[in-house]
Coordinates of C-alpha atoms in Angstrom, one line a residue:
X19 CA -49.3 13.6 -2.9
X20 CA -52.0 10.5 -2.3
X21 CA -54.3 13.1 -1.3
X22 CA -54.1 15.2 -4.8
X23 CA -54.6 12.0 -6.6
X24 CA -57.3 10.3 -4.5
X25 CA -60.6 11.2 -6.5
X26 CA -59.3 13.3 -9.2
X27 CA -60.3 12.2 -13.2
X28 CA -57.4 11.5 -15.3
X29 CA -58.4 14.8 -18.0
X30 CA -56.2 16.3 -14.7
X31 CA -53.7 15.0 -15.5
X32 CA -53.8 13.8 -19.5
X33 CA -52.2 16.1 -22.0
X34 CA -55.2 16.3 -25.0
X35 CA -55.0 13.5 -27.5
X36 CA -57.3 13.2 -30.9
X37 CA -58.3 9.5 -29.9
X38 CA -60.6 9.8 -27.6
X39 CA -58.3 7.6 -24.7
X40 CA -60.3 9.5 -21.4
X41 CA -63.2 8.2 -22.8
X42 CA -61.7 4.7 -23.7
X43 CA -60.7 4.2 -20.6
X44 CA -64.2 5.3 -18.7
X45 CA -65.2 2.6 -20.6
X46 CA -63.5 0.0 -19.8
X47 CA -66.1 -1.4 -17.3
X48 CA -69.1 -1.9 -20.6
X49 CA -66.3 -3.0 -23.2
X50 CA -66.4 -6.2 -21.8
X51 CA -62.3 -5.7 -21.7
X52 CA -60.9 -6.8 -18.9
X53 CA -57.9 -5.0 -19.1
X54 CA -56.1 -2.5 -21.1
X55 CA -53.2 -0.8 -21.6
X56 CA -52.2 2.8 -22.9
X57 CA -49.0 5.2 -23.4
X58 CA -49.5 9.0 -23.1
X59 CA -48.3 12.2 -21.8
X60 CA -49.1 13.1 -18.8
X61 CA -48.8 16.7 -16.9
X62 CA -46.6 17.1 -13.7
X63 CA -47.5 19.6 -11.1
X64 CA -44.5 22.0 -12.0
X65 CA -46.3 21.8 -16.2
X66 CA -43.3 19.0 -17.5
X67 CA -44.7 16.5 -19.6
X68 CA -43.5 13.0 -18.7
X69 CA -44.7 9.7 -20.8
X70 CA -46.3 7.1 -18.8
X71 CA -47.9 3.9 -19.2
X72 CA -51.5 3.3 -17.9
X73 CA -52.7 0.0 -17.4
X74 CA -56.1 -0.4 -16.4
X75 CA -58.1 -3.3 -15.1
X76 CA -61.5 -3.9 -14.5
X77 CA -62.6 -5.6 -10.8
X78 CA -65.8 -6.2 -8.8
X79 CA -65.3 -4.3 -5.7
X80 CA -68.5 -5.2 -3.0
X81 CA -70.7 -5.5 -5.9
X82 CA -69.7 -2.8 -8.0
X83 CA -67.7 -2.5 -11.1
X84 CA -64.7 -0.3 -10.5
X85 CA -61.7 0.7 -13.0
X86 CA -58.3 0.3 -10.7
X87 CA -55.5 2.1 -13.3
X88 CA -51.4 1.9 -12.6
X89 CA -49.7 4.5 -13.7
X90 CA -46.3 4.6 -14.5
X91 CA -43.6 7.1 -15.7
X92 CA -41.6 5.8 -18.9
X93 CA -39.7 8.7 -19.9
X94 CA -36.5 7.2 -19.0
X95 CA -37.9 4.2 -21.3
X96 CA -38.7 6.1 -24.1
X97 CA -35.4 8.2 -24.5
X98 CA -33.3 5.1 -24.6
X99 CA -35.4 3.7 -27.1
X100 CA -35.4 6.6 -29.2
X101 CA -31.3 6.4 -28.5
X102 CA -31.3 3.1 -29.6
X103 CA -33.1 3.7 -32.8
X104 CA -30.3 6.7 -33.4
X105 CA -28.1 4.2 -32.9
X106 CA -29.1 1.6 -35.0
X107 CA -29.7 4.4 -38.1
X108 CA -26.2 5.4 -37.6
X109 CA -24.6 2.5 -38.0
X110 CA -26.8 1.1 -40.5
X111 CA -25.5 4.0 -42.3
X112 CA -22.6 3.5 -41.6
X113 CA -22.4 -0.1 -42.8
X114 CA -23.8 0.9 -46.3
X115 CA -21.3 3.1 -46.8
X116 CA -18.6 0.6 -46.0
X117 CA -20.5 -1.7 -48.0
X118 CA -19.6 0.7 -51.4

């Protein structure tokens, strides 16, 4: 709900990654980097993993620099990509072997 989110920092959410990316994107304010954009995991309430985009932006809200971030699942996204790249081995296969 609104209210779970509202407030919380994104390490809730984030599965661990070697980059670095929580900090990346705390820091998006001082980069100088207006905006920037990120794929992950992230964690649902029920402990799923789901891939989601994160596009974050940097505004001047009353004076003060703020990070506004959009969040979005991909998972549908990134299984038909990775059926499309099946798809495209097999028949790439496929046409080397008629090719003989």
């Amino acid at each position: 709900s609104t209210d779970e989110l509202i407030g919380r920092g994104i390490e809730i959410f984030a599965s661990p990654k070697p980059h670095g990316d929580e900090k990346a994107l705390r820091e998006i304010p001082v980069s100088g980097k207006q905006t920037v954009e990120n794929e992950r995991k992230f964690l649902c309430k029920d402990h799923t993993k789901i891939d989601v985009e994160i596009r974050s932006r940097r505004m001047d809200w009353d004076g003060r620099d703020i990070v506004v971030s959009i969040i979005r699942d991909i998972s549908e996204r990134k299984k038909n990509e990775q059926s499309l790249a099946e798809s495209e081995a097999r028949f790439r296969a496929f046409a080397e072997s008629a090719a003989d």
